[in-house]
Coordinates of C-alpha atoms in Angstrom, one line a residue:
Chain S
M575 CA 61.3 4.2 51.6
E576 CA 63.1 4.3 48.3
K577 CA 62.4 8.0 47.9
V578 CA 65.3 10.3 47.4
Q579 CA 65.7 12.2 50.7
E580 CA 66.0 15.6 49.1
K581 CA 64.7 18.2 51.6
V582 CA 62.2 20.6 50.0
I583 CA 61.1 22.3 53.2
I584 CA 63.5 23.2 56.0
A585 CA 62.4 25.0 59.0
H586 CA 64.9 25.5 61.8
D587 CA 63.9 27.4 64.9
L588 CA 61.1 29.2 62.9
V589 CA 59.6 32.0 65.0
K590 CA 56.8 34.3 63.9
K591 CA 55.5 37.0 66.2
F592 CA 52.7 39.5 65.8
G593 CA 53.6 42.1 68.4
T594 CA 54.0 40.2 71.6
F595 CA 51.9 37.3 70.3
V596 CA 54.0 34.3 69.4
A597 CA 52.1 32.6 66.6
N598 CA 54.9 30.1 65.7
D599 CA 57.2 29.2 68.5
N600 CA 60.5 27.6 67.5
L601 CA 59.3 25.2 64.9
N602 CA 61.7 22.6 63.6
F603 CA 60.8 20.3 60.8
E604 CA 61.9 19.1 57.4
V605 CA 59.8 17.7 54.6
Y606 CA 61.2 15.5 51.8
A607 CA 60.6 15.4 48.1
G608 CA 57.7 13.1 47.2
E609 CA 56.5 13.0 50.8
I610 CA 52.8 13.4 51.8
F611 CA 53.1 15.5 54.9
G612 CA 50.1 16.2 57.2
F613 CA 50.2 19.5 59.1
L614 CA 47.6 19.3 61.9
G615 CA 46.5 21.5 64.7
A616 CA 43.5 22.8 66.5
N617 CA 41.9 26.1 65.3
G618 CA 44.1 28.9 66.2
A619 CA 47.2 26.7 66.8
G620 CA 49.2 28.7 64.3
K621 CA 49.1 26.5 61.2
T622 CA 47.9 29.3 58.8
T623 CA 50.8 31.5 59.9
T624 CA 53.3 28.8 59.0
I625 CA 51.7 28.0 55.7
R626 CA 51.7 31.7 54.8
I627 CA 55.5 31.7 55.5
L628 CA 56.1 28.5 53.5
S629 CA 54.3 29.9 50.6
G630 CA 56.2 33.2 50.5
L631 CA 53.3 35.4 51.6
S632 CA 54.7 36.3 55.0
K633 CA 58.3 36.5 56.4
P634 CA 59.5 34.7 59.5
T635 CA 60.5 36.8 62.5
S636 CA 63.6 34.6 63.0
G637 CA 65.0 31.2 62.2
E638 CA 66.1 29.4 59.0
V639 CA 63.4 28.6 56.5
K640 CA 63.9 27.3 53.1
V641 CA 61.3 26.2 50.6
A642 CA 62.2 24.4 47.4
G643 CA 65.8 25.5 48.0
F644 CA 64.8 29.2 48.3
D645 CA 65.1 31.5 51.3
A646 CA 61.9 32.5 53.0
Y647 CA 63.2 36.0 53.7
H648 CA 64.6 37.1 50.4
Q649 CA 63.4 34.8 47.7
T650 CA 59.7 34.7 48.2
E651 CA 58.9 35.3 44.5
Q652 CA 60.9 32.2 43.6
I653 CA 59.1 30.2 46.3
K654 CA 55.7 31.2 44.9
K655 CA 56.7 29.9 41.4
N656 CA 57.6 26.6 42.9
I657 CA 54.5 25.8 44.8
G658 CA 50.9 25.0 44.1
Y659 CA 47.8 25.5 46.3
M660 CA 44.4 24.1 46.5
C661 CA 41.7 24.5 49.0
Q662 CA 38.4 22.7 49.1
K663 CA 36.2 25.8 49.0
F664 CA 37.6 27.8 46.3
S665 CA 40.2 27.0 43.6
L666 CA 38.6 27.5 40.2
Y667 CA 36.5 30.3 38.7
E668 CA 33.0 29.0 38.5
D669 CA 32.0 31.4 35.7
L670 CA 34.9 30.4 33.5
T671 CA 35.1 27.2 31.4
V672 CA 37.4 24.3 32.1
K673 CA 39.7 25.5 29.3
E674 CA 39.6 29.1 30.4
N675 CA 40.6 28.2 33.9
I676 CA 43.6 26.2 32.8
V677 CA 44.7 28.9 30.4
L678 CA 44.3 31.6 33.1
Y679 CA 46.3 29.6 35.7
G680 CA 48.9 28.7 33.2
G681 CA 49.3 32.4 32.4
I682 CA 49.6 33.3 36.1
Y683 CA 52.2 30.6 36.6
G684 CA 54.1 32.2 33.7
M685 CA 54.0 29.2 31.4
S686 CA 54.4 29.6 27.7
R687 CA 51.4 29.3 25.3
T688 CA 52.7 26.2 23.8
L689 CA 53.3 24.6 27.1
I690 CA 49.8 25.6 28.3
S691 CA 48.1 24.0 25.3
E692 CA 50.2 20.9 25.7
R693 CA 49.3 20.5 29.3
L694 CA 45.7 21.3 28.5
R695 CA 45.5 18.3 26.1
E696 CA 47.3 16.0 28.5
L697 CA 45.1 17.0 31.3
L698 CA 41.8 16.6 29.5
E699 CA 42.9 13.2 28.2
K700 CA 44.1 12.0 31.6
L701 CA 40.9 13.1 33.4
H702 CA 38.7 11.9 30.5
F703 CA 37.6 15.5 30.5
E704 CA 37.4 16.1 26.7
E705 CA 33.7 16.6 26.7
Y706 CA 33.9 19.2 29.5
E707 CA 36.5 21.4 27.8
N708 CA 34.1 24.2 27.1
R709 CA 31.8 23.7 30.1
M710 CA 31.5 26.2 32.9
I711 CA 33.0 25.0 36.2
S712 CA 29.6 25.7 37.9
D713 CA 28.1 22.9 35.6
L714 CA 30.6 20.3 36.8
P715 CA 29.8 17.9 39.6
L716 CA 31.7 18.5 42.8
G717 CA 34.0 15.4 42.4
L718 CA 35.1 16.4 38.9
R719 CA 35.7 20.0 40.0
Q720 CA 37.9 18.8 42.8
K721 CA 40.0 16.6 40.4
L722 CA 40.4 19.5 38.1
A723 CA 41.3 21.9 40.8
F724 CA 44.1 19.5 41.9
S725 CA 45.4 19.2 38.4
V726 CA 45.4 22.9 38.0
A727 CA 47.3 23.3 41.3
I728 CA 50.1 21.2 39.9
L729 CA 49.8 22.4 36.3
H730 CA 53.3 24.2 36.5
N731 CA 54.9 21.1 38.0
P732 CA 55.7 22.7 41.3
K733 CA 58.0 21.2 44.0
I734 CA 55.4 21.4 46.6
V735 CA 51.6 21.5 46.5
F736 CA 49.6 22.7 49.6
L737 CA 46.2 21.1 50.1
D738 CA 43.7 22.4 52.6
E739 CA 41.1 19.8 53.6
P740 CA 41.4 18.3 50.1
T741 CA 38.6 15.7 50.4
G742 CA 36.3 17.2 52.9
G743 CA 32.6 16.8 52.0
V744 CA 33.0 14.6 48.9
D745 CA 31.5 11.1 48.6
P746 CA 33.6 8.1 49.7
I747 CA 34.4 6.9 46.2
T748 CA 35.5 10.3 45.0
R749 CA 37.6 10.7 48.1
R750 CA 39.5 7.6 47.3
Q751 CA 40.0 8.5 43.7
F752 CA 41.4 11.8 45.0
W753 CA 43.8 10.1 47.4
E754 CA 45.0 7.9 44.5
S755 CA 45.8 10.9 42.5
I756 CA 47.7 12.4 45.5
Y757 CA 49.7 9.2 45.7
E758 CA 50.4 9.3 42.0
T759 CA 51.6 12.9 42.3
A760 CA 53.8 12.1 45.3
S761 CA 55.3 9.2 43.4
R762 CA 56.4 11.7 40.7
G763 CA 58.5 13.5 43.4
I764 CA 56.1 16.3 44.2
T765 CA 55.7 17.0 47.9
V766 CA 52.1 17.1 49.1
F767 CA 51.6 19.3 52.2
V768 CA 48.2 18.6 53.7
T769 CA 46.3 20.6 56.3
T770 CA 43.1 19.2 57.6
H771 CA 40.7 18.9 60.5
Y772 CA 39.6 15.6 59.1
M773 CA 41.7 13.2 61.2
D774 CA 41.1 10.3 58.9
E775 CA 42.7 12.3 56.1
A776 CA 45.7 12.5 58.3
E777 CA 45.9 8.7 58.3
Y778 CA 46.8 8.8 54.6
C779 CA 49.9 10.8 55.1
D780 CA 53.5 9.5 55.3
R781 CA 54.3 11.7 58.3
I782 CA 52.2 14.2 60.3
S783 CA 53.0 17.0 62.7
I784 CA 50.5 18.2 65.3
M785 CA 50.7 21.8 66.4
S786 CA 49.3 23.3 69.6
D787 CA 49.6 26.8 70.8
G788 CA 52.2 27.7 68.3
K789 CA 54.5 24.7 68.9
I790 CA 54.9 21.4 67.2
V791 CA 54.1 18.9 69.9
A792 CA 54.3 15.7 67.8
L793 CA 55.9 14.7 64.5
D794 CA 56.1 11.2 63.2
T795 CA 54.4 8.6 61.0
P796 CA 50.8 8.0 61.8
A797 CA 51.6 4.4 62.9
E798 CA 54.4 5.5 65.2
L799 CA 52.2 8.2 66.8
K800 CA 49.4 5.8 67.4
K801 CA 51.8 3.4 69.1
Q802 CA 53.4 6.2 71.1
Y803 CA 50.1 7.5 72.4
N804 CA 48.5 4.1 72.7
S805 CA 45.6 5.1 70.4
K806 CA 43.6 3.4 67.8
S807 CA 43.3 6.4 65.5
I808 CA 44.9 9.8 64.8
D809 CA 41.7 11.3 66.0
E810 CA 42.4 9.8 69.5
V811 CA 46.0 11.0 69.4
F812 CA 44.9 14.5 68.4
I813 CA 42.4 14.7 71.2
K814 CA 45.0 13.6 73.7
I815 CA 47.7 16.1 72.8
A816 CA 46.3 19.0 70.8
R817 CA 44.8 21.0 73.6
P818 CA 42.6 23.7 72.0
A819 CA 44.4 26.9 71.6
T820 CA 43.8 29.5 74.4
Q821 CA 40.4 30.9 73.9
G822 CA 41.5 34.4 73.2
S823 CA 41.6 35.0 69.4
P824 CA 45.0 35.8 68.0
P825 CA 45.6 39.5 67.1
L826 CA 45.0 39.0 63.4
G827 CA 41.3 38.2 63.4
G828 CA 40.2 35.2 61.5
L829 CA 43.6 33.5 61.1
G830 CA 42.5 30.3 59.3
G831 CA 39.3 28.6 60.0
R832 CA 36.0 29.1 58.3
N833 CA 32.8 31.0 59.0
Chain R
M874 CA 6.8 4.7 70.4
V875 CA 6.1 8.4 69.7
Q876 CA 7.5 9.6 66.5
A877 CA 9.2 13.0 66.4
I878 CA 9.4 12.9 62.6
E879 CA 7.5 10.9 60.1
A880 CA 8.3 11.4 56.4
T881 CA 6.7 9.5 53.6
G882 CA 7.7 9.7 49.9
I883 CA 9.2 13.2 50.0
F884 CA 10.3 14.6 46.6
K885 CA 11.9 18.0 46.0
S886 CA 13.5 19.3 42.8
F887 CA 15.1 22.5 41.8
G888 CA 14.8 22.8 38.1
S889 CA 16.2 19.6 36.6
T890 CA 18.1 18.8 39.8
K891 CA 16.4 16.2 41.9
A892 CA 17.5 17.1 45.4
L893 CA 15.3 14.6 47.2
E894 CA 13.9 11.5 45.7
D895 CA 11.3 9.4 47.5
I896 CA 12.6 10.0 51.0
S897 CA 10.9 8.1 53.8
F898 CA 12.0 7.8 57.3
S899 CA 11.0 8.3 60.9
V900 CA 12.8 9.6 63.9
N901 CA 11.9 8.5 67.4
E902 CA 11.3 11.0 70.2
S903 CA 14.5 11.9 72.2
E904 CA 16.9 10.1 69.9
I905 CA 20.0 11.5 68.2
F906 CA 19.5 10.8 64.5
G907 CA 22.3 11.5 62.1
F908 CA 22.1 12.1 58.3
I909 CA 25.5 11.2 56.8
G910 CA 26.4 12.0 53.3
P911 CA 28.6 14.1 51.1
D912 CA 28.0 17.7 50.0
G913 CA 25.2 17.9 47.5
S914 CA 23.5 14.7 48.7
G915 CA 20.4 16.5 49.8
K916 CA 21.0 16.9 53.6
T917 CA 20.3 20.7 53.7
T918 CA 17.2 20.4 51.5
L919 CA 15.8 17.8 53.7
F920 CA 16.5 19.8 56.8
R921 CA 14.9 22.9 55.3
T922 CA 11.8 20.8 54.6
I923 CA 11.7 19.5 58.2
T924 CA 12.0 23.1 59.5
T925 CA 9.1 24.2 57.2
L926 CA 11.4 26.6 55.2
L927 CA 10.9 24.6 52.0
L928 CA 7.8 22.9 50.7
P929 CA 8.2 19.4 49.4
D930 CA 7.0 18.8 45.8
K931 CA 5.3 15.6 46.9
G932 CA 5.0 13.5 50.0
R933 CA 3.9 13.9 53.5
M934 CA 5.8 14.9 56.6
K935 CA 4.7 15.2 60.2
V936 CA 7.1 16.8 62.7
L937 CA 6.2 16.6 66.4
G938 CA 2.8 15.4 65.3
M939 CA 2.2 18.5 63.1
D940 CA 2.0 18.8 59.4
V941 CA 5.0 20.7 57.9
I942 CA 2.7 22.6 55.5
K943 CA -0.5 23.2 57.4
D944 CA 0.8 23.7 60.9
Y945 CA 4.1 25.5 60.1
K946 CA 3.4 28.4 62.4
E947 CA 2.9 26.3 65.5
L948 CA 5.7 23.9 64.5
R949 CA 8.3 26.6 64.1
K950 CA 7.9 27.6 67.8
N951 CA 9.0 24.1 68.7
I952 CA 12.1 23.8 66.5
G953 CA 15.6 25.0 67.1
Y954 CA 17.5 25.2 63.9
M955 CA 21.2 25.7 63.5
P956 CA 21.9 26.2 59.7
G957 CA 25.1 25.1 58.1
R958 CA 26.2 28.6 57.3
F959 CA 26.9 30.6 60.4
S960 CA 23.9 33.0 60.6
L961 CA 24.1 34.9 63.8
Y962 CA 24.5 38.7 63.7
Q963 CA 28.3 39.2 63.5
D964 CA 28.0 42.8 64.6
L965 CA 26.1 42.0 67.8
S966 CA 27.9 40.8 70.9
V967 CA 27.6 37.3 72.1
E968 CA 25.1 38.4 74.8
E969 CA 23.1 40.5 72.4
N970 CA 22.6 37.6 70.0
L971 CA 21.4 35.3 72.7
N972 CA 19.0 37.9 74.1
F973 CA 17.7 38.6 70.6
Y974 CA 16.9 35.0 69.9
A975 CA 15.2 34.6 73.3
T976 CA 13.1 37.6 72.6
V977 CA 12.1 36.5 69.1
F978 CA 10.6 33.3 70.6
G979 CA 9.0 35.3 73.5
T980 CA 11.1 34.0 76.3
T981 CA 14.2 35.2 78.3
V982 CA 17.7 33.9 78.7
E983 CA 17.1 33.5 82.4
E984 CA 14.0 31.3 81.9
N985 CA 15.9 28.6 80.0
Y986 CA 19.4 29.2 81.3
D987 CA 19.7 25.7 82.8
L988 CA 19.4 24.2 79.3
I989 CA 22.3 26.1 77.9
S990 CA 24.5 26.7 80.9
D991 CA 26.8 23.8 80.1
I992 CA 27.4 25.1 76.6
Y993 CA 27.1 28.8 77.2
S994 CA 29.5 28.8 80.2
H995 CA 32.4 28.2 77.8
I996 CA 31.7 31.5 76.0
E997 CA 30.2 33.5 78.8
P998 CA 33.5 35.1 79.7
F999 CA 33.5 36.7 76.3
K1000 CA 29.8 37.8 76.3
K1001 CA 30.7 41.4 75.4
R1002 CA 32.8 40.4 72.4
L1003 CA 31.4 40.9 68.9
T1004 CA 30.2 37.6 67.4
G1005 CA 32.3 38.2 64.3
K1006 CA 35.4 38.2 66.4
L1007 CA 34.9 34.7 67.9
S1008 CA 36.9 31.6 66.9
G1009 CA 35.1 28.8 65.0
G1010 CA 34.6 26.7 68.0
M1011 CA 33.1 29.5 70.0
K1012 CA 30.8 30.6 67.2
Q1013 CA 29.5 27.0 67.1
K1014 CA 28.8 27.0 70.8
L1015 CA 27.0 30.3 70.6
A1016 CA 24.9 29.1 67.6
L1017 CA 23.9 26.1 69.6
S1018 CA 23.0 28.2 72.6
C1019 CA 20.8 30.4 70.4
A1020 CA 19.1 27.4 68.8
L1021 CA 18.3 26.1 72.3
I1022 CA 17.3 29.2 74.1
H1023 CA 13.5 28.8 73.5
K1024 CA 13.6 25.1 74.8
P1025 CA 12.6 23.5 71.5
R1026 CA 11.4 19.9 71.4
L1027 CA 13.3 19.3 68.2
L1028 CA 16.8 20.5 67.5
V1029 CA 17.9 20.5 63.9
L1030 CA 21.7 20.9 63.3
D1031 CA 23.0 21.2 59.8
E1032 CA 26.6 20.2 59.6
P1033 CA 27.5 21.7 63.0
T1034 CA 31.0 20.3 63.1
T1035 CA 32.2 21.1 59.5
G1036 CA 35.4 23.2 59.6
V1037 CA 35.8 22.7 63.4
D1038 CA 38.9 21.0 64.7
A1039 CA 38.8 17.5 66.1
V1040 CA 39.0 18.6 69.8
S1041 CA 36.0 21.0 69.5
R1042 CA 34.1 18.4 67.5
S1043 CA 34.4 15.9 70.2
E1044 CA 33.4 18.4 72.8
F1045 CA 30.4 19.3 70.7
W1046 CA 29.2 15.7 70.5
D1047 CA 29.6 15.4 74.3
M1048 CA 27.3 18.4 74.7
L1049 CA 24.6 16.9 72.4
G1050 CA 24.8 13.7 74.5
K1051 CA 24.0 15.7 77.6
L1052 CA 20.9 17.3 76.1
R1053 CA 19.3 13.8 76.2
Q1054 CA 18.2 14.4 79.7
Y1055 CA 15.9 17.2 78.5
N1056 CA 14.1 14.8 76.1
I1057 CA 15.0 16.9 73.1
T1058 CA 15.0 15.1 69.8
I1059 CA 18.1 15.9 67.8
I1060 CA 18.7 15.5 64.1
V1061 CA 22.1 16.3 62.8
S1062 CA 23.8 16.1 59.5
T1063 CA 27.5 15.5 58.9
P1064 CA 29.9 14.6 56.0
Y1065 CA 32.2 12.9 58.6
M1066 CA 31.6 9.2 58.7
D1067 CA 33.4 8.8 62.0
E1068 CA 30.7 10.8 63.7
A1069 CA 28.1 8.2 63.0
I1070 CA 28.9 6.3 66.2
R1071 CA 27.8 9.3 68.2
C1072 CA 24.2 8.9 66.9
D1073 CA 21.6 6.4 68.1
R1074 CA 20.6 5.8 64.5
V1075 CA 21.9 7.1 61.2
G1076 CA 20.6 7.5 57.6
L1077 CA 23.2 7.3 54.9
I1078 CA 22.2 9.7 52.1
Q1079 CA 23.6 10.1 48.6
N1080 CA 22.2 11.8 45.5
G1081 CA 18.9 12.6 47.2
K1082 CA 18.2 9.0 48.2
I1083 CA 18.5 7.3 51.5
L1084 CA 20.8 4.3 51.1
S1085 CA 20.3 2.8 54.5
I1086 CA 18.8 3.6 58.0
D1087 CA 19.8 1.8 61.1
T1088 CA 22.0 1.9 64.2
P1089 CA 25.7 2.5 63.5
Q1090 CA 26.4 -1.1 64.6
K1091 CA 23.8 -2.7 62.3
I1092 CA 25.0 -0.6 59.4
K1093 CA 28.5 -1.9 59.8
E1094 CA 27.2 -5.5 60.2
G1095 CA 25.4 -5.0 56.9
F1096 CA 28.7 -5.2 55.1
S1097 CA 28.2 -8.4 53.1
R1098 CA 31.8 -9.5 52.3
K1099 CA 34.9 -10.5 54.1
L1100 CA 37.1 -7.4 54.4
F1101 CA 40.9 -7.4 54.3
T1102 CA 43.4 -4.7 54.9
V1103 CA 46.6 -4.8 52.9
K1104 CA 49.6 -2.7 53.9
A1105 CA 53.0 -2.1 52.2
S1106 CA 55.6 0.6 52.4
E1107 CA 55.0 1.7 48.8
K1108 CA 51.3 2.4 48.8
Y1109 CA 50.9 3.7 45.2
K1110 CA 52.7 0.7 43.8
L1111 CA 50.5 -1.5 45.9
I1112 CA 47.3 0.1 44.6
L1113 CA 48.4 -0.3 41.0
S1114 CA 49.3 -3.9 41.6
L1115 CA 46.0 -4.7 43.3
R1116 CA 44.1 -3.1 40.4
K1117 CA 45.7 -5.4 37.9
N1118 CA 44.6 -8.5 39.8
P1119 CA 41.3 -9.9 38.5
G1120 CA 40.7 -11.7 41.8
I1121 CA 40.2 -8.4 43.6
L1122 CA 36.6 -7.2 43.7
T1123 CA 37.3 -3.8 45.3
A1124 CA 40.4 -2.0 46.5
Y1125 CA 40.1 1.3 48.3
P1126 CA 42.7 3.3 50.1
F1127 CA 41.8 3.8 53.8
G1128 CA 44.5 5.7 55.6
D1129 CA 47.7 3.7 55.8
S1130 CA 46.2 0.6 54.3
I1131 CA 44.1 -0.6 51.3
H1132 CA 40.7 -2.2 52.1
V1133 CA 40.2 -5.1 49.8
T1134 CA 37.5 -7.6 49.0
L1135 CA 38.3 -10.8 47.1
A1136 CA 36.2 -12.8 44.7
D1137 CA 37.4 -15.9 46.4
E1138 CA 37.4 -15.0 50.1
S1139 CA 39.9 -17.6 51.1
A1140 CA 42.5 -16.4 48.6
D1141 CA 44.4 -14.0 50.9
R1142 CA 47.5 -16.2 50.9
T1143 CA 47.4 -16.4 47.1
L1144 CA 47.2 -12.6 47.1
L1145 CA 50.3 -12.3 49.2
N1146 CA 52.2 -14.5 46.7
Y1147 CA 50.9 -12.5 43.8
L1148 CA 52.1 -9.3 45.4
K1149 CA 55.5 -10.8 46.1
N1150 CA 55.8 -11.8 42.4
D1151 CA 54.8 -8.3 41.5
G1152 CA 57.7 -6.9 43.4
I1153 CA 56.0 -6.0 46.7
D1154 CA 57.6 -8.1 49.2
D1155 CA 56.7 -6.4 52.5
A1156 CA 52.9 -6.7 52.1
V1157 CA 50.8 -7.6 55.2
I1158 CA 47.3 -8.9 54.8
Q1159 CA 44.8 -9.0 57.7
E1160 CA 41.2 -9.7 58.0
A1161 CA 39.4 -6.6 59.3
E1162 CA 36.0 -5.4 60.6
A1163 CA 34.1 -3.2 58.2
G1164 CA 33.3 0.4 59.2
I1165 CA 30.5 2.7 58.3
E1166 CA 32.4 4.0 55.3
D1167 CA 33.1 0.5 54.0
R1168 CA 29.4 -0.1 54.0
F1169 CA 28.7 3.3 52.4
L1170 CA 31.1 2.4 49.6
E1171 CA 29.4 -1.0 49.2
L1172 CA 25.9 0.6 49.0
M1173 CA 27.2 3.2 46.5
E1174 CA 28.4 0.3 44.2
I1175 CA 25.0 -1.3 44.4
E1176 CA 23.2 1.9 43.4

């Protein structure tokens, strides 16, 4: 890889406890600039807890954690300014237009008016979206919505963008266009941090980690993991090593997952 | 062969949105039949029509030998339906939900316990827990138990594995496989192409139309061209380079490789040289077997 090996996420001995429940048990990993990193685990394995810490929404109990060069204990506001987030189910306001969504998010990210309108033009042109500028999000087909949501998540040029099941439920052509825009984004040096239950989405990542019961049990390139576990797919690797989390629900009800 | 479902020329629109357009298919008794397609392709509308919850605008459908319009009352007693959105009572306990569904269908949990014991035993230790407090995988098992408790002849599962982790998904399919012994016909929808192989036959659905219906193997074999995988360490550069080459018919990223079809199917060596000249010197090209998703992409291009 020719990528500059700048570390944008550092987690050393990351521990997060809720009372006596250890949600994250000594996690050690580093993620590089421009890397597409897959963060996998069964429901309840502790992924959401980690992502909340990495996005400055929750503080670790102990360990060294740095995101975009900022400390996860004391610099959570700076962390938030340097990350983007997109989940498949909700990212844009359906009853606002394309333009209104962009202006709203630009404002939230603290961008200047000039910069917002500059980015708005760029974006509409790049996505061939000019005709949609004043259309409500609810009128857009799912594929376009998803492309726009991704562009909005990186509107402020963050160091890291978190994607939750980015291509779940879209048609196979749209999925591939979406992955191409993820590759393009990573090639510009933005780190793409993907969580997913879709094991074939994991196959697109540069490296993946698999969490089980609060611990990282595997971390490597997809090819290396398949070799190591003598498996044809990441799905097979996952089923071999990611034992479902203990059936008791964690103390904070509804950590992650849907329904 | 006895047909569990026979649909001919089904249309359904919502305003100007054509949700189903001329859908015809049949499902054999006791088979596991999968509808595979993205969100918005019409899977849920189709399932609501099968379960008599929506009336088709046009077309005929017989389910278990009964007409979905005329015989809906009798038909409903014989269908177990697990909707896509979790719809059990979250403020009832696990046990209360199961009893409730049994009672609604005029039966008891004891009477049909055999049928669900394999599935329900996983959650039985938590039977006093409120349903809203269950994990995703447990909710899914309870919903399946409730859909089965009246011993339906047809089980209709709308995206039962969406949002569920890979381990639970795999277990879920194992459970469905075990239900075969009870001669229950199962139709199931999923956006996950890799789940196709768990079905006896699948229908690929997109924009309210069925693109193809066959066994998973036959669908793969339907792929008409020679397929190559191309790998290189710099994927994005590789994609851009392939896109510039007029000899490439299609180039789609698939995990760690790009799936490529060539205008001249013997030109893979030429392609390697082309890539080398374009600054990609670690490319590896291999012939590969097409999967369901490759075929789905091909059918979408034809559409």
